[in-house]
Short mmCIF file of C-alpha atoms in Angstrom, two decimals:
data_model
loop_
_atom_site.label_atom_id
_atom_site.label_comp_id
_atom_site.label_asym_id
_atom_site.label_seq_id
_atom_site.Cartn_x
_atom_site.Cartn_y
_atom_site.Cartn_z
CA LEU A 1 46.12 17.52 -18.50
CA TYR A 2 48.25 14.66 -16.90
CA LEU A 3 49.25 16.72 -13.93
CA ASP A 4 45.79 18.18 -13.30
CA PHE A 5 44.19 14.46 -12.93
CA PHE A 6 47.06 12.26 -12.06
CA GLY A 7 50.15 14.05 -10.84
CA ASP A 8 51.30 14.57 -7.40
CA PRO A 9 49.37 17.56 -5.91
CA ASP A 10 52.31 18.33 -3.24
CA LYS A 11 54.90 18.84 -6.03
CA ARG A 12 52.41 20.94 -7.90
CA ARG A 13 51.97 23.06 -4.93
CA GLN A 14 55.94 23.30 -4.31
CA THR A 15 56.16 24.23 -8.16
CA THR A 16 53.53 26.72 -7.80
CA LYS A 17 55.03 28.31 -4.66
CA LYS A 18 58.60 28.71 -6.35
CA ALA A 19 56.90 30.20 -9.64
CA LYS A 20 55.24 32.87 -7.05
CA GLY A 21 58.44 33.40 -5.07
CA PRO A 22 59.95 37.10 -4.74
CA THR A 23 62.17 38.07 -7.73
CA GLY A 24 65.78 38.98 -7.23
CA ASP A 25 68.93 38.88 -9.00
CA GLY A 26 69.09 35.14 -9.27
CA ASP A 27 65.82 35.15 -10.90
CA ASP A 28 66.90 37.88 -13.34
CA GLU A 29 70.01 35.95 -14.32
CA LYS A 30 67.85 32.78 -14.80
CA ALA A 31 65.57 35.03 -17.03
CA ALA A 32 68.51 36.06 -18.98
CA GLU A 33 69.85 32.56 -19.45
CA GLU A 34 66.23 31.54 -20.56
CA ASN A 35 66.38 34.47 -23.29
CA GLU A 36 69.63 33.15 -24.62
CA GLY A 37 67.71 31.52 -27.64
CA GLY A 38 67.02 35.03 -29.27
CA ASN A 39 64.66 37.90 -29.33
CA GLU A 40 61.94 35.76 -30.86
CA GLY A 41 61.88 33.17 -28.16
CA GLY A 42 61.96 35.94 -25.56
CA ASP A 43 58.91 37.55 -27.11
CA ASP A 44 56.96 33.93 -27.04
CA SER A 45 58.02 33.28 -23.32
CA THR A 46 56.68 36.97 -22.54
CA ALA A 47 53.28 36.34 -24.45
CA PHE A 48 52.90 33.06 -22.56
CA LYS A 49 53.46 34.77 -18.93
CA ARG A 50 51.13 37.70 -20.18
CA LEU A 51 48.30 35.37 -21.25
CA GLY A 52 48.92 33.02 -18.29
CA SER A 53 48.44 36.01 -15.88
CA SER A 54 45.61 37.71 -17.94
CA SER A 55 43.61 34.53 -18.61
CA SER A 56 44.29 32.36 -15.54
CA HIS A 57 40.78 31.22 -15.52
CA GLN A 58 40.26 30.22 -19.34
CA PRO A 59 40.89 26.72 -20.56
CA GLY A 60 44.22 26.00 -21.64
CA ALA A 61 43.27 24.93 -25.41
CA ALA A 62 41.93 28.50 -25.35
CA ILE A 63 45.07 30.12 -24.03
CA ALA A 64 47.04 28.02 -26.65
CA SER A 65 44.71 29.26 -29.43
CA GLN A 66 45.43 33.03 -28.66
CA ILE A 67 49.16 32.54 -28.64
CA LEU A 68 49.47 30.31 -31.94
CA SER A 69 46.86 32.52 -33.52
CA GLU A 70 49.37 35.51 -33.42
CA ASP A 71 51.82 33.86 -35.68
CA ALA A 72 51.19 32.31 -39.03
CA THR A 73 54.25 30.26 -38.36
CA TYR A 74 52.17 28.11 -36.24
CA ARG A 75 50.00 26.90 -38.96
CA ASP A 76 52.96 25.49 -40.89
CA ALA A 77 52.49 21.61 -41.71
CA GLU A 78 55.75 20.95 -40.15
CA PHE A 79 54.94 22.39 -36.49
CA GLN A 80 51.19 20.91 -37.08
CA SER A 81 53.21 17.44 -37.56
CA MET A 82 55.30 18.01 -34.51
CA LEU A 83 52.19 19.32 -32.44
CA GLY A 84 50.34 16.06 -33.47
CA SER A 85 53.27 13.89 -32.29
CA LEU A 86 53.37 15.80 -28.86
CA CYS A 87 49.51 15.29 -28.45
CA SER A 88 49.80 11.69 -29.25
CA ALA A 89 52.41 11.39 -26.63
CA LEU A 90 49.98 13.28 -24.36
CA HIS A 91 47.23 10.90 -25.27
CA ARG A 92 49.08 7.60 -24.63
CA THR A 93 50.32 9.14 -21.21
CA ILE A 94 46.82 10.06 -20.13
CA ARG A 95 45.53 6.52 -20.99
CA ARG A 96 48.04 4.80 -18.81
CA GLY A 97 46.44 7.08 -15.87
CA LEU A 98 42.93 6.21 -16.94
CA VAL A 99 43.39 2.37 -16.82
CA SER A 100 43.84 2.71 -13.10
CA VAL A 101 41.09 4.78 -12.23
CA LEU A 102 37.87 3.02 -10.69
CA ASP A 103 36.28 6.06 -9.02
CA LEU A 104 33.03 6.71 -11.26
CA ASP A 105 33.02 10.38 -10.02
CA VAL A 106 36.66 11.10 -11.08
CA LEU A 107 35.93 9.65 -14.58
CA CYS A 108 32.70 11.74 -14.88
CA GLN A 109 34.82 14.85 -14.12
CA VAL A 110 37.73 13.89 -16.61
CA VAL A 111 35.07 13.60 -19.44
CA SER A 112 33.11 16.96 -18.54
CA VAL A 113 36.51 18.88 -18.41
CA LEU A 114 37.89 17.49 -21.32
CA ARG A 115 34.75 18.30 -23.38
CA GLU A 116 35.45 21.86 -22.49
CA GLU A 117 38.77 21.78 -23.36
CA ARG A 118 37.89 20.03 -26.96
CA SER A 119 35.20 22.81 -27.61
CA ALA A 120 38.16 25.48 -26.91
CA ALA A 121 40.79 23.54 -29.22
CA ASN A 122 38.23 23.17 -32.17
CA SER A 123 38.05 26.96 -32.18
CA THR A 124 40.97 27.61 -34.31
CA SER A 125 42.86 25.27 -37.13
CA THR A 126 46.26 25.89 -35.08
CA THR A 127 45.24 23.60 -32.37
CA LEU A 128 43.19 20.85 -34.26
CA ALA A 129 45.80 18.42 -33.41
CA ALA A 130 45.31 19.14 -30.00
CA ALA A 131 41.33 18.65 -30.16
CA ARG A 132 41.95 15.21 -31.83
CA ALA A 133 43.94 14.03 -28.76
CA VAL A 134 41.55 15.31 -26.49
CA SER A 135 38.67 13.44 -28.36
CA GLY A 136 40.73 10.37 -28.15
CA VAL A 137 41.01 10.81 -24.40
CA ILE A 138 37.38 11.45 -24.13
CA GLN A 139 36.52 8.08 -25.79
CA ASP A 140 39.03 6.38 -23.50
CA ALA A 141 37.50 7.86 -20.27
CA GLN A 142 34.21 6.87 -21.36
CA GLU A 143 35.13 3.46 -22.33
CA ARG A 144 36.67 3.07 -18.79
CA LEU A 145 33.56 4.70 -17.38
CA ILE A 146 31.14 2.29 -19.05
CA PHE A 147 33.37 -0.49 -18.10
CA CYS A 148 33.15 0.50 -14.20
CA ALA A 149 29.80 1.54 -14.26
CA ASN A 150 28.80 -2.17 -15.60
CA THR A 151 31.21 -3.75 -13.28
CA SER A 152 29.57 -1.89 -10.27
CA LEU A 153 25.93 -2.84 -11.38
CA HIS A 154 27.02 -6.55 -11.91
CA LYS A 155 28.40 -6.52 -8.27
CA GLU A 156 25.81 -4.37 -6.60
CA VAL A 157 22.56 -5.45 -8.41
CA VAL A 158 22.84 -8.66 -10.24
CA ARG A 159 25.15 -10.65 -7.94
CA PHE A 160 23.67 -8.70 -4.94
CA LYS A 161 23.21 -11.21 -1.92
CA PRO A 162 21.06 -9.14 0.86
CA THR A 163 21.66 -9.71 4.41
CA SER A 164 18.99 -9.75 7.18
CA ALA A 165 19.86 -5.93 7.69
CA ASP A 166 19.11 -5.13 3.94
CA LEU A 167 15.73 -6.94 4.45
CA ASN A 168 14.92 -5.55 7.84
CA TYR A 169 11.42 -4.22 6.79
CA PRO A 170 9.50 -2.42 8.60
CA GLY A 171 12.49 -2.22 10.98
CA LYS A 172 14.58 0.11 8.60
CA LEU A 173 11.39 2.40 8.40
CA LEU A 174 10.45 2.13 12.22
CA GLY A 175 13.93 2.74 13.08
CA GLU A 176 14.63 5.93 11.43
CA LYS A 177 11.43 8.00 12.86
CA PRO A 178 12.34 7.78 16.57
CA LYS A 179 15.96 9.03 15.60
CA ALA A 180 14.87 11.84 13.65
CA ALA A 181 12.54 12.86 16.55
CA ILE A 182 15.17 12.85 18.96
CA ILE A 183 17.34 14.86 16.70
CA VAL A 184 15.04 17.86 16.27
CA GLU A 185 14.15 17.89 19.89
CA ASP A 186 17.84 18.21 20.92
CA GLU A 187 18.62 20.82 18.39
CA GLU A 188 15.62 22.66 19.58
CA GLY A 189 16.44 22.39 23.00
CA GLU A 190 19.87 23.58 22.78
CA GLY A 191 19.30 26.41 20.07
CA GLY A 192 16.72 28.29 21.90
CA GLY A 193 19.04 31.43 22.41
CA ALA A 194 20.83 30.74 19.21
CA PRO A 195 20.95 33.37 16.32
CA LYS A 196 18.49 33.40 13.77
CA ALA A 197 21.25 32.10 11.07
CA GLU A 198 22.20 29.44 13.31
CA LYS A 199 18.47 28.22 13.47
CA GLU A 200 18.18 28.28 9.65
CA GLU A 201 21.30 26.33 9.37
CA ALA A 202 20.14 23.71 11.89
CA GLU A 203 16.88 23.42 9.73
CA VAL A 204 18.76 22.96 6.61
CA ASN A 205 20.89 20.45 8.14
CA ASP A 206 17.59 18.62 9.58
CA ALA A 207 16.29 18.59 6.06
CA VAL A 208 19.39 17.04 4.33
CA ALA A 209 19.48 14.55 7.24
CA ALA A 210 16.06 13.58 6.73
CA GLN A 211 16.70 13.04 2.95
CA LEU A 212 19.56 11.19 3.55
CA ARG A 213 17.61 8.86 5.89
CA ILE A 214 15.19 8.49 3.23
CA TYR A 215 17.78 7.67 0.82
CA GLU A 216 19.28 4.98 3.18
CA SER A 217 15.88 3.22 3.67
CA TRP A 218 15.75 2.32 0.06
CA PHE A 219 16.80 -1.21 -1.27
CA PRO A 220 20.43 -1.31 -2.01
CA PRO A 221 20.32 -2.49 -5.70
CA MET A 222 17.79 0.14 -6.46
CA ARG A 223 20.14 2.78 -4.75
CA SER A 224 22.96 1.46 -6.63
CA VAL A 225 21.11 1.73 -10.09
CA LEU A 226 19.76 5.29 -9.55
CA ARG A 227 23.31 6.44 -8.16
CA ILE A 228 25.30 4.89 -11.07
CA LEU A 229 22.57 6.09 -13.71
CA SER A 230 22.50 9.57 -12.42
CA LYS A 231 26.26 9.77 -12.59
CA ILE A 232 26.76 8.86 -16.16
CA PHE A 233 23.84 10.23 -17.81
CA ARG A 234 25.40 13.36 -19.11
CA VAL A 235 28.84 11.79 -20.02
CA VAL A 236 28.03 8.97 -22.20
CA GLU A 237 26.43 8.62 -25.61
CA PRO A 238 22.66 8.46 -25.39
CA ARG A 239 22.46 4.93 -27.04
CA VAL A 240 25.02 3.74 -24.51
CA PHE A 241 23.35 5.08 -21.70
CA GLU A 242 19.92 3.59 -22.66
CA ASP A 243 21.49 0.31 -23.05
CA ILE A 244 22.98 0.37 -19.66
CA ALA A 245 19.85 1.70 -18.01
CA LEU A 246 17.73 -1.07 -19.73
CA SER A 247 19.81 -3.83 -18.60
CA ALA A 248 20.05 -2.31 -15.08
CA VAL A 249 16.10 -1.57 -14.61
CA GLN A 250 15.60 -5.38 -15.56
CA ALA A 251 18.29 -6.45 -12.94
CA CYS A 252 16.83 -4.03 -10.23
CA THR A 253 13.13 -5.32 -10.83
CA LYS A 254 14.24 -8.81 -10.55
CA SER A 255 16.16 -8.11 -7.04
CA LEU A 256 13.03 -6.28 -5.72
CA LYS A 257 10.92 -9.29 -6.35
CA ASP A 258 13.35 -11.45 -4.74
CA GLY A 259 13.60 -9.32 -1.96
CA SER A 260 9.73 -8.95 -1.43
CA SER A 261 9.95 -12.91 -1.33
CA HIS A 262 12.30 -12.68 1.58
CA ILE A 263 10.06 -10.21 3.20
CA LEU A 264 6.89 -12.40 2.82
CA ARG A 265 8.59 -15.15 4.58
CA ALA A 266 9.99 -13.21 7.35
CA SER A 267 7.45 -10.27 7.80
CA GLY A 268 4.29 -11.28 6.45
CA GLN A 269 1.98 -10.51 3.23
CA ILE A 270 1.39 -6.95 3.69
CA HIS A 271 5.10 -6.05 4.41
CA ALA A 272 6.13 -7.84 1.19
CA ASP A 273 3.39 -6.09 -1.00
CA LEU A 274 4.00 -2.85 0.45
CA PHE A 275 7.62 -3.04 0.10
CA LEU A 276 7.42 -3.99 -3.83
CA VAL A 277 4.96 -1.20 -4.21
CA LYS A 278 7.04 1.21 -2.63
CA HIS A 279 10.52 0.77 -4.38
CA LEU A 280 8.71 0.25 -7.73
CA LEU A 281 7.04 3.55 -7.52
CA ILE A 282 10.10 5.25 -6.51
CA LEU A 283 12.14 3.73 -9.31
CA ARG A 284 9.45 4.47 -11.87
CA GLU A 285 9.52 8.20 -10.55
CA GLN A 286 13.29 8.57 -10.64
CA LEU A 287 13.67 7.36 -14.04
CA SER A 288 11.13 9.86 -15.44
CA PRO A 289 13.75 12.62 -15.79
CA PHE A 290 16.19 10.55 -17.92
CA ASP A 291 13.51 10.62 -20.66
CA ILE A 292 14.47 7.26 -22.09
CA GLN A 293 12.45 4.44 -23.83
CA LEU A 294 14.36 1.45 -22.31
CA ARG A 295 13.37 -0.58 -25.36
CA SER A 296 15.39 -2.91 -27.54
CA VAL A 297 15.30 -5.71 -30.04
CA GLU A 298 17.18 -8.82 -29.31
CA ARG A 299 18.04 -11.12 -32.07
CA GLN A 300 19.32 -14.59 -31.56
CA LEU A 301 20.37 -17.58 -33.96
CA ASP A 302 18.67 -20.56 -33.91
CA PHE A 303 20.34 -23.85 -34.56
CA SER A 304 17.36 -26.34 -33.78
CA GLU A 305 16.92 -27.22 -37.44
CA ALA A 306 20.48 -27.62 -38.27
CA GLY A 307 20.59 -31.45 -37.97
CA LYS A 308 17.67 -31.92 -40.31
CA ALA A 309 19.22 -29.22 -42.66
CA VAL A 310 22.71 -31.26 -42.61
CA SER A 311 20.98 -34.37 -43.12
CA ARG A 312 19.15 -33.38 -46.11
CA PHE A 313 22.36 -31.84 -47.38
CA LEU A 314 24.12 -35.13 -47.12
CA ALA A 315 21.34 -37.11 -48.76
CA ASN A 316 21.11 -35.07 -51.81
CA ARG A 317 23.43 -36.09 -54.09
CA ASN A 318 22.64 -33.60 -56.82
CA ARG A 319 23.82 -30.77 -54.87
CA ARG A 320 25.24 -27.80 -56.63
CA LEU A 321 27.98 -26.53 -54.50
CA PHE A 322 29.31 -24.01 -56.86
CA SER A 323 26.32 -22.66 -58.46
CA MET A 324 25.74 -18.96 -58.48
CA SER A 325 22.11 -19.00 -57.64
CA THR A 326 19.82 -19.22 -54.74
CA GLU A 327 19.68 -23.09 -55.52
CA ASN A 328 23.24 -23.51 -54.11
CA ALA A 329 23.55 -26.31 -51.89
CA LEU A 330 25.48 -24.42 -49.15
CA VAL A 331 23.27 -21.36 -49.37
CA THR A 332 20.44 -23.97 -48.99
CA LEU A 333 21.91 -25.57 -45.62
CA LEU A 334 22.51 -22.17 -44.13
CA ARG A 335 18.78 -21.15 -44.88
CA GLU A 336 17.27 -24.00 -43.70
CA GLY A 337 19.62 -24.82 -40.82
CA VAL A 338 19.97 -21.55 -39.26
CA SER A 339 17.11 -18.99 -38.43
CA VAL A 340 17.00 -15.56 -36.60
CA HIS A 341 14.65 -15.04 -33.95
CA GLU A 342 13.64 -11.48 -32.83
CA SER A 343 12.44 -10.67 -29.36
CA SER A 344 11.39 -7.11 -28.19
CA VAL A 345 12.72 -5.95 -24.72
CA ASP A 346 10.79 -3.08 -22.84
CA SER A 347 11.92 -2.49 -19.59
CA LYS A 348 9.75 0.26 -19.05
CA ARG A 349 6.53 -1.68 -19.94
CA ASP A 350 8.14 -4.53 -17.59
CA LEU A 351 8.31 -2.10 -14.85
CA GLU A 352 4.75 -0.82 -15.44
CA ASP A 353 3.50 -4.37 -15.68
CA CYS A 354 5.21 -5.66 -12.57
CA LEU A 355 4.07 -2.35 -10.41
CA ARG A 356 0.37 -3.09 -11.63
CA SER A 357 0.83 -6.44 -10.67
CA ALA A 358 2.13 -5.43 -7.24
CA CYS A 359 -0.86 -3.07 -6.49
CA ASN A 360 -3.43 -5.97 -7.67
CA ASP A 361 -1.55 -8.26 -5.26
CA PHE A 362 -1.86 -5.67 -2.51
CA ILE A 363 -5.66 -4.76 -3.10
CA GLU A 364 -6.49 -8.58 -3.12
CA HIS A 365 -4.47 -9.31 0.07
CA THR A 366 -5.80 -6.47 1.67
CA THR A 367 -9.65 -7.16 0.97
CA SER A 368 -9.15 -10.71 1.97
CA THR A 369 -7.47 -9.52 5.32
CA LEU A 370 -10.26 -6.92 6.07
CA LEU A 371 -13.25 -9.14 5.04
CA GLY A 372 -11.78 -11.93 7.19
CA PRO A 373 -14.13 -15.06 7.02
CA ILE A 374 -16.68 -13.57 4.79
CA SER A 375 -14.12 -14.04 1.92
CA LYS A 376 -13.99 -17.43 2.61
CA PHE A 377 -17.81 -17.69 2.76
CA VAL A 378 -18.47 -16.04 -0.64
CA ASP A 379 -15.98 -18.41 -2.16
CA GLN A 380 -17.51 -21.49 -0.78
CA CYS A 381 -20.83 -20.25 -1.88
CA LYS A 382 -19.61 -19.55 -5.53
CA ASN A 383 -18.10 -23.35 -5.62
CA ALA A 384 -21.19 -24.44 -4.24
CA SER A 385 -23.67 -23.13 -6.84
CA SER A 386 -21.24 -23.05 -9.55
CA ASP A 387 -23.89 -25.24 -11.74
CA GLY A 388 -26.62 -22.48 -11.57
CA SER A 389 -28.50 -24.66 -9.07
CA THR A 390 -29.23 -23.52 -5.20
CA ASP A 391 -30.15 -26.83 -4.07
CA VAL A 392 -26.52 -27.90 -2.95
CA LEU A 393 -26.11 -24.27 -1.45
CA ARG A 394 -29.16 -24.66 0.94
CA LYS A 395 -27.85 -27.89 2.74
CA GLU A 396 -24.28 -26.98 3.14
CA SER A 397 -22.79 -26.67 6.41
CA PHE A 398 -21.36 -23.05 6.13
CA MET A 399 -24.76 -21.79 5.30
CA ASN A 400 -26.28 -22.54 8.52
CA GLY A 401 -28.15 -19.45 9.80
CA ILE A 402 -26.37 -19.58 12.98
CA VAL A 403 -22.88 -20.28 11.47
CA VAL A 404 -23.40 -17.14 9.12
CA LYS A 405 -24.48 -14.97 12.11
CA GLY A 406 -21.43 -15.81 14.20
CA MET A 407 -19.15 -15.16 11.24
CA PHE A 408 -20.23 -11.71 10.44
CA GLY A 409 -19.80 -10.95 13.98
CA SER A 410 -16.31 -12.41 14.14
CA ALA A 411 -15.51 -10.41 11.24
CA SER A 412 -16.94 -7.19 12.61
CA GLU A 413 -14.83 -7.54 15.99
CA ASN A 414 -11.56 -7.98 14.13
CA LEU A 415 -12.60 -4.93 11.62
CA GLU A 416 -11.36 -2.11 13.49
CA SER A 417 -8.05 -3.74 14.44
CA GLU A 418 -7.17 -4.89 10.46
CA LEU A 419 -8.37 -1.45 9.53
CA GLY A 420 -5.79 0.07 11.85
CA ASN A 421 -3.16 -2.13 11.09
CA VAL A 422 -3.38 -1.79 7.10
CA SER A 423 -3.51 2.16 7.55
CA THR A 424 -0.55 2.10 10.07
CA GLN A 425 1.49 0.32 7.60
CA MET A 426 0.60 2.28 4.42
CA LYS A 427 1.26 5.27 6.16
CA LEU A 428 4.80 3.81 7.04
CA TYR A 429 5.77 2.57 3.41
CA LEU A 430 3.91 5.08 0.99
CA GLU A 431 4.16 8.80 2.05
CA ASN A 432 1.98 10.24 -0.89
CA ALA A 433 -1.65 10.65 0.09
CA SER A 434 -2.75 10.21 -3.50
CA THR A 435 -1.18 6.93 -3.53
CA LEU A 436 -2.96 5.88 -0.36
CA SER A 437 -6.28 6.80 -1.82
CA ILE A 438 -5.52 5.22 -5.37
CA LEU A 439 -4.98 1.94 -3.07
CA LEU A 440 -7.70 2.19 -0.84
CA LYS A 441 -10.33 2.65 -3.27
CA PRO A 442 -10.37 -0.46 -5.30
CA VAL A 443 -10.22 -2.31 -1.65
CA VAL A 444 -13.37 -0.51 -0.61
CA ARG A 445 -15.42 -1.57 -4.04
CA LYS A 446 -14.02 -5.08 -3.68
CA ILE A 447 -15.40 -5.28 -0.13
CA THR A 448 -18.83 -3.78 -1.24
CA ARG A 449 -18.91 -6.31 -4.01
CA ALA A 450 -18.15 -9.19 -1.82
CA LEU A 451 -20.93 -8.17 0.78
CA GLU A 452 -23.55 -7.88 -1.99
CA GLU A 453 -22.71 -11.47 -3.23
CA ALA A 454 -22.95 -12.58 0.17
CA LYS A 455 -26.31 -10.96 0.52
CA ARG A 456 -27.59 -12.42 -2.42
CA PHE A 457 -26.61 -15.93 -1.33
CA ILE A 458 -28.26 -15.42 1.96
CA ASP A 459 -31.44 -14.47 0.16
CA GLU A 460 -31.35 -17.61 -1.82
CA VAL A 461 -31.88 -19.73 1.09
CA PRO A 462 -35.49 -20.36 2.12
CA ASN A 463 -36.88 -19.79 5.71
CA ASP A 464 -37.24 -22.95 7.90
CA GLU A 465 -34.24 -24.65 6.26
CA ASN A 466 -30.84 -24.64 7.48
CA ASP A 467 -31.96 -22.78 10.73
CA TRP A 468 -32.89 -19.60 8.80
CA ASN A 469 -36.01 -17.72 9.72
CA SER A 470 -36.87 -13.88 8.96
CA GLU A 471 -35.54 -12.43 12.18
CA LEU A 472 -32.13 -14.09 11.66
CA ARG A 473 -31.75 -13.19 7.97
CA GLU A 474 -32.83 -9.72 9.02
CA GLU A 475 -30.19 -9.74 11.85
CA VAL A 476 -27.51 -11.03 9.35
CA LEU A 477 -28.40 -8.40 6.73
CA LYS A 478 -28.05 -5.62 8.86
CA SER A 479 -24.67 -6.69 10.06
CA ALA A 480 -23.62 -7.08 6.54
CA SER A 481 -24.44 -3.64 5.91
CA ALA A 482 -23.23 -2.12 9.16
CA PHE A 483 -19.97 -3.73 8.08
CA GLU A 484 -19.70 -2.03 4.70
CA THR A 485 -20.51 1.37 6.44
CA ARG A 486 -18.01 0.86 8.79
CA VAL A 487 -15.53 0.14 6.00
CA LYS A 488 -16.43 3.25 3.86
CA ALA A 489 -16.36 5.39 6.80
CA ALA A 490 -12.85 4.34 8.25
CA THR A 491 -11.29 4.45 4.76
CA SER A 492 -12.77 8.02 4.06
CA ILE A 493 -11.44 9.15 7.52
CA LYS A 494 -8.06 7.85 6.70
CA GLN A 495 -7.87 9.54 3.34
CA GLY A 496 -8.99 12.72 4.98
CA SER A 497 -6.41 12.57 7.72
CA ASN A 498 -3.59 12.12 4.99
#
């Protein structure tokens, strides 16, 4: 085991070549010298060679079990004691090698291989000592793996400091699509007369390259969390994995929020909202195969009342220090001065809440963007009529008939460009058509509700007051209805095209 994982591969190859070299007189002499120990030793050597050649693909523990089970001598207590000493030495040797390993992939492979060896060693009573040693090595490898995983998560997620390239959204998404198109065109142009097998291989390579580009477009902390969790999922205990995943998801969610705040200042509101929605959806989707609860209970000691408890303890002159009852002064001091506070931590629920909040923020901001000045007009009308009276609303300057007509005209002019921008950005960040539909439907409902409220406030202003008349009112109401129709038609077309 030590040579397999920590030995010199060049020396192993040289040893193998020598072992497989042509046999001659010199080899016969060496074999005779090796068999000088007696016929019994020669028989064992022959058995090892026979089993080694016929079972070269079996685990080492399985081959040892077959050899040792042929003779009851190997089940002797003295032999088992010697075997235990040898296995302990092997355990200590491998442990020194494990301490220097930093690669998560190597540690995961070590645990996986040793689990197979342990299963084979447990099959017979003659190799139980080896099974115990292998179990110890597995525990050491798992501890090293947990340490390396926590170190990587702390470095790449908790203490992550994004660079301008990491926060280049939507630049990271926009920069990938042209590259993908150029690669496909070049391969199609050069491979026109290529055989069918080469074309299929090129298509597979294109698919893999596309997946890699999508993976590279993810925010680095989330990419690190999913990579590390996927590696250690099968090789550590479930409780340990769930504890690591819980803290990792918490740190990743916080990092995504911080990244969204940076993108808000650099690129704008819609990019910050879609960035957060996109990554939270991916995080939730990628965590679902693990089937973990991500829930724990944290307990903390509260010493806030310790000072008062000590004062009462010192003031009590009749304290019973040696009483064997609940009235003991020291027990009372601990009970009154120290308390335990429990708090439930549910990372999955926090993730769902964060995703829901991000979607609601996007819906609110998109609705305000599409409505434009109409949204501000509705808010002003609500504030002016908050006491239930419309007297103040009728006289407000923003309620002037000419001003309201110009407001609806300006909103209608900007609607087409705003709808196009929202649709383009949503398709860039969110590739799933159902997700687009889920986010757009609440936007349409909010716009419809806001236009109905605007119509109601307009109807409350009588004619011949604040420049209102029947013709102007009818024209404004038609503009509001036309605005609503255009929004519904545009969003339905976008959903259908997706």
